[in-house]
Amino acid sequence: MTNHIAENILTVRDQIEQCALQAGRDANNIELLAVSKTKPVSDIIIAYEAGHRSFGENYVQEGVDKIAELKHLSDISWHFIGPLQSNKSRLVAENFDWVHSVDRFKIAKRLNDQRHNYASQLNICIQVNIDEEETKAGVLPHQLMPLLSDCEKLNRLCVRGLMAIPKASKVKSEQLASFKKVQALFATCQQKYPQFDTLSVGMSGDIAAAIECGSTIVRVGTAIFGARD
Ligand SMILES: *Cc1c(COP(=O)(O)O)cnc(C)c1O
């Protein structure tokens, strides 16, 4: 069986470049995070051999197992993007380079306290429930600034910006409406925290809208590795 992972990465990169061009942006400011959740290590190796270096995982144990197995590929950057329970925070703090899904102080504090002193700071994004959906994780927009203030004292963390998963929609105007809200929130944050450089929005089905609204990391699974079971 052939698979098309290397080809798909080129296609998605191309799409990112086209979208950046249309939005008047520099594609170099948009990182492609390959979301490898549920996919085998062999798929990650194919992407690695095609030159890809940053991977996103959603489930703690699955991610930690893959990181251990690929320890020899030491230039991979591992991003945790899934829901995080406090009893799993240590594994994440000790193994990942980034966490996109921090949505409460308790988790931020634990990640900070559990990050080894000899490791670099853990990069984090605060996940915002941008459409205020009951079923979705993330801080509500009005809770964001207080949470960021609380995080200022956590010196093992480097707060890089925001992450959001908008309300599911295939309609571009609706996607844009969600992304514009998070873009505005991000701009407000940058006034107080000029070092903020990361807006983690956009997945396989809404890359174009996300890039139009300032995304700096798109998290892409299906378009690279194919459909998940
Ligand atoms: C699964 C997942 C993705 C990737 O989604 P695709 O639609 O497969 O590109 C991105 N972000 C998060 C948080 C995810 O859980």
Tab-separated table of C-alpha atoms in Angstrom, residues 47-193:
chain	number	residue	atom	x	y	z
A	47	ALA	CA	6.764	12.886	7.547
A	48	TYR	CA	10.096	13.336	9.342
A	49	GLU	CA	12.002	11.923	6.403
A	50	ALA	CA	10.120	14.352	4.180
A	51	GLY	CA	11.630	17.126	6.329
A	52	HIS	CA	8.787	17.776	8.745
A	53	ARG	CA	9.701	18.500	12.364
A	54	SER	CA	6.652	19.518	14.420
A	55	PHE	CA	3.929	17.129	15.475
A	56	GLY	CA	0.743	17.460	17.511
A	57	GLU	CA	-0.751	14.803	19.771
A	58	ASN	CA	-4.084	14.770	21.649
A	59	TYR	CA	-3.849	11.873	24.076
A	60	VAL	CA	-1.248	11.913	26.827
A	61	GLN	CA	-0.237	8.261	26.954
A	62	GLU	CA	-0.225	7.822	23.183
A	63	GLY	CA	1.881	10.937	22.784
A	64	VAL	CA	4.361	10.018	25.498
A	65	ASP	CA	4.800	6.531	24.014
A	66	LYS	CA	5.544	7.990	20.571
A	67	ILE	CA	7.979	10.530	22.007
A	68	ALA	CA	9.851	7.722	23.791
A	69	GLU	CA	9.970	5.620	20.649
A	70	LEU	CA	11.269	8.531	18.569
A	71	LYS	CA	13.684	9.901	21.166
A	72	HIS	CA	16.569	9.513	18.691
A	73	LEU	CA	14.903	12.091	16.404
A	74	SER	CA	15.834	14.816	18.846
A	75	ASP	CA	14.990	17.789	16.624
A	76	ILE	CA	11.259	17.023	16.639
A	77	SER	CA	9.121	19.580	18.415
A	78	TRP	CA	6.185	17.911	20.208
A	79	HIS	CA	2.952	19.825	20.793
A	80	PHE	CA	0.226	18.640	23.144
A	81	ILE	CA	-3.120	19.892	21.784
A	82	GLY	CA	-5.762	17.757	23.534
A	83	PRO	CA	-7.767	18.110	26.726
A	84	LEU	CA	-5.530	17.841	29.780
A	85	GLN	CA	-6.548	16.447	33.160
A	86	SER	CA	-4.459	17.457	36.139
A	87	ASN	CA	-3.448	13.885	36.987
A	88	LYS	CA	-1.725	13.687	33.570
A	89	SER	CA	0.003	17.057	33.673
A	90	ARG	CA	3.368	15.712	34.856
A	91	LEU	CA	3.778	13.473	31.804
A	92	VAL	CA	3.030	16.437	29.568
A	93	ALA	CA	5.339	18.823	31.451
A	94	GLU	CA	8.187	16.317	31.252
A	95	ASN	CA	7.814	15.255	27.628
A	96	PHE	CA	6.331	17.946	25.419
A	97	ASP	CA	7.734	21.257	24.105
A	98	TRP	CA	4.372	22.984	23.739
A	99	VAL	CA	0.869	22.760	25.236
A	100	HIS	CA	-1.902	24.486	23.251
A	101	SER	CA	-4.803	23.528	25.501
A	102	VAL	CA	-4.216	25.269	28.831
A	103	ASP	CA	-7.583	26.546	30.008
A	104	ARG	CA	-7.316	27.000	33.767
A	105	PHE	CA	-4.824	28.184	36.332
A	106	LYS	CA	-4.654	24.850	38.141
A	107	ILE	CA	-3.267	23.172	35.016
A	108	ALA	CA	-0.873	26.030	34.256
A	109	LYS	CA	0.474	25.946	37.822
A	110	ARG	CA	0.983	22.184	37.750
A	111	LEU	CA	2.757	22.307	34.368
A	112	ASN	CA	4.985	25.072	35.732
A	113	ASP	CA	5.847	23.198	38.929
A	114	GLN	CA	6.436	19.923	37.098
A	115	ARG	CA	8.651	21.295	34.313
A	116	HIS	CA	12.233	20.282	35.039
A	117	ASN	CA	14.649	23.069	35.819
A	118	TYR	CA	17.174	21.780	33.304
A	119	ALA	CA	14.618	21.836	30.475
A	120	SER	CA	13.757	24.957	28.511
A	121	GLN	CA	10.549	26.747	29.445
A	122	LEU	CA	7.368	24.986	28.374
A	123	ASN	CA	5.638	26.957	25.611
A	124	ILE	CA	1.937	27.306	26.177
A	125	CYS	CA	-1.139	28.732	24.508
A	126	ILE	CA	-4.322	29.504	26.370
A	127	GLN	CA	-7.283	27.761	24.763
A	128	VAL	CA	-10.249	30.103	24.330
A	129	ASN	CA	-13.821	28.876	23.917
A	130	ILE	CA	-14.359	31.502	21.282
A	131	ASP	CA	-17.959	30.656	20.393
A	132	GLU	CA	-18.871	30.056	24.053
A	133	GLU	CA	-20.092	26.531	23.327
A	134	GLU	CA	-21.229	24.492	26.322
A	135	THR	CA	-19.511	21.335	25.156
A	136	LYS	CA	-16.183	22.909	24.320
A	137	ALA	CA	-13.036	23.312	26.416
A	138	GLY	CA	-11.326	26.656	26.818
A	139	VAL	CA	-11.663	29.797	28.911
A	140	LEU	CA	-14.496	32.096	28.085
A	141	PRO	CA	-13.292	35.340	26.505
A	142	HIS	CA	-14.027	37.392	29.645
A	143	GLN	CA	-11.925	35.006	31.777
A	144	LEU	CA	-8.851	35.339	29.587
A	145	MET	CA	-7.133	38.470	30.968
A	146	PRO	CA	-7.446	37.377	34.637
A	147	LEU	CA	-5.976	33.961	33.741
A	148	LEU	CA	-3.076	35.587	31.880
A	149	SER	CA	-2.317	37.818	34.882
A	150	ASP	CA	-2.233	34.774	37.151
A	151	CYS	CA	0.168	33.042	34.745
A	152	GLU	CA	2.682	35.912	34.847
A	153	LYS	CA	4.358	34.468	37.928
A	154	LEU	CA	4.868	31.023	36.423
A	155	ASN	CA	8.464	31.298	35.291
A	156	ARG	CA	8.853	27.766	33.918
A	157	LEU	CA	6.208	28.575	31.323
A	158	CYS	CA	6.484	30.819	28.302
A	159	VAL	CA	2.997	31.989	27.390
A	160	ARG	CA	3.100	32.381	23.613
A	161	GLY	CA	-0.501	33.156	22.714
A	162	LEU	CA	-3.941	31.699	22.110
A	163	MET	CA	-5.494	28.569	20.674
A	164	ALA	CA	-9.100	28.123	19.589
A	165	ILE	CA	-11.333	25.549	17.947
A	166	PRO	CA	-14.290	27.400	16.462
A	167	LYS	CA	-17.812	26.123	16.152
A	168	ALA	CA	-17.827	23.440	13.448
A	169	SER	CA	-18.883	24.867	10.090
A	170	LYS	CA	-18.092	24.259	6.447
A	171	VAL	CA	-19.243	27.759	5.527
A	172	LYS	CA	-16.358	30.170	5.138
A	173	SER	CA	-18.274	33.245	6.312
A	174	GLU	CA	-19.096	31.453	9.570
A	175	GLN	CA	-15.513	30.277	9.986
A	176	LEU	CA	-14.349	33.858	9.452
A	177	ALA	CA	-16.806	35.160	12.049
A	178	SER	CA	-15.309	32.858	14.706
A	179	PHE	CA	-11.705	33.509	13.740
A	180	LYS	CA	-12.221	37.274	13.696
A	181	LYS	CA	-13.313	37.130	17.325
A	182	VAL	CA	-10.181	35.302	18.373
A	183	GLN	CA	-8.019	37.568	16.227
A	184	ALA	CA	-9.430	40.612	18.025
A	185	LEU	CA	-8.867	38.996	21.403
A	186	PHE	CA	-5.293	38.173	20.406
A	187	ALA	CA	-4.687	41.806	19.399
A	188	THR	CA	-5.970	42.934	22.816
A	189	CYS	CA	-3.605	40.499	24.539
A	190	GLN	CA	-0.664	41.752	22.499
A	191	GLN	CA	-1.161	45.260	23.852
A	192	LYS	CA	-0.420	43.987	27.342
A	193	TYR	CA	1.917	41.157	26.288
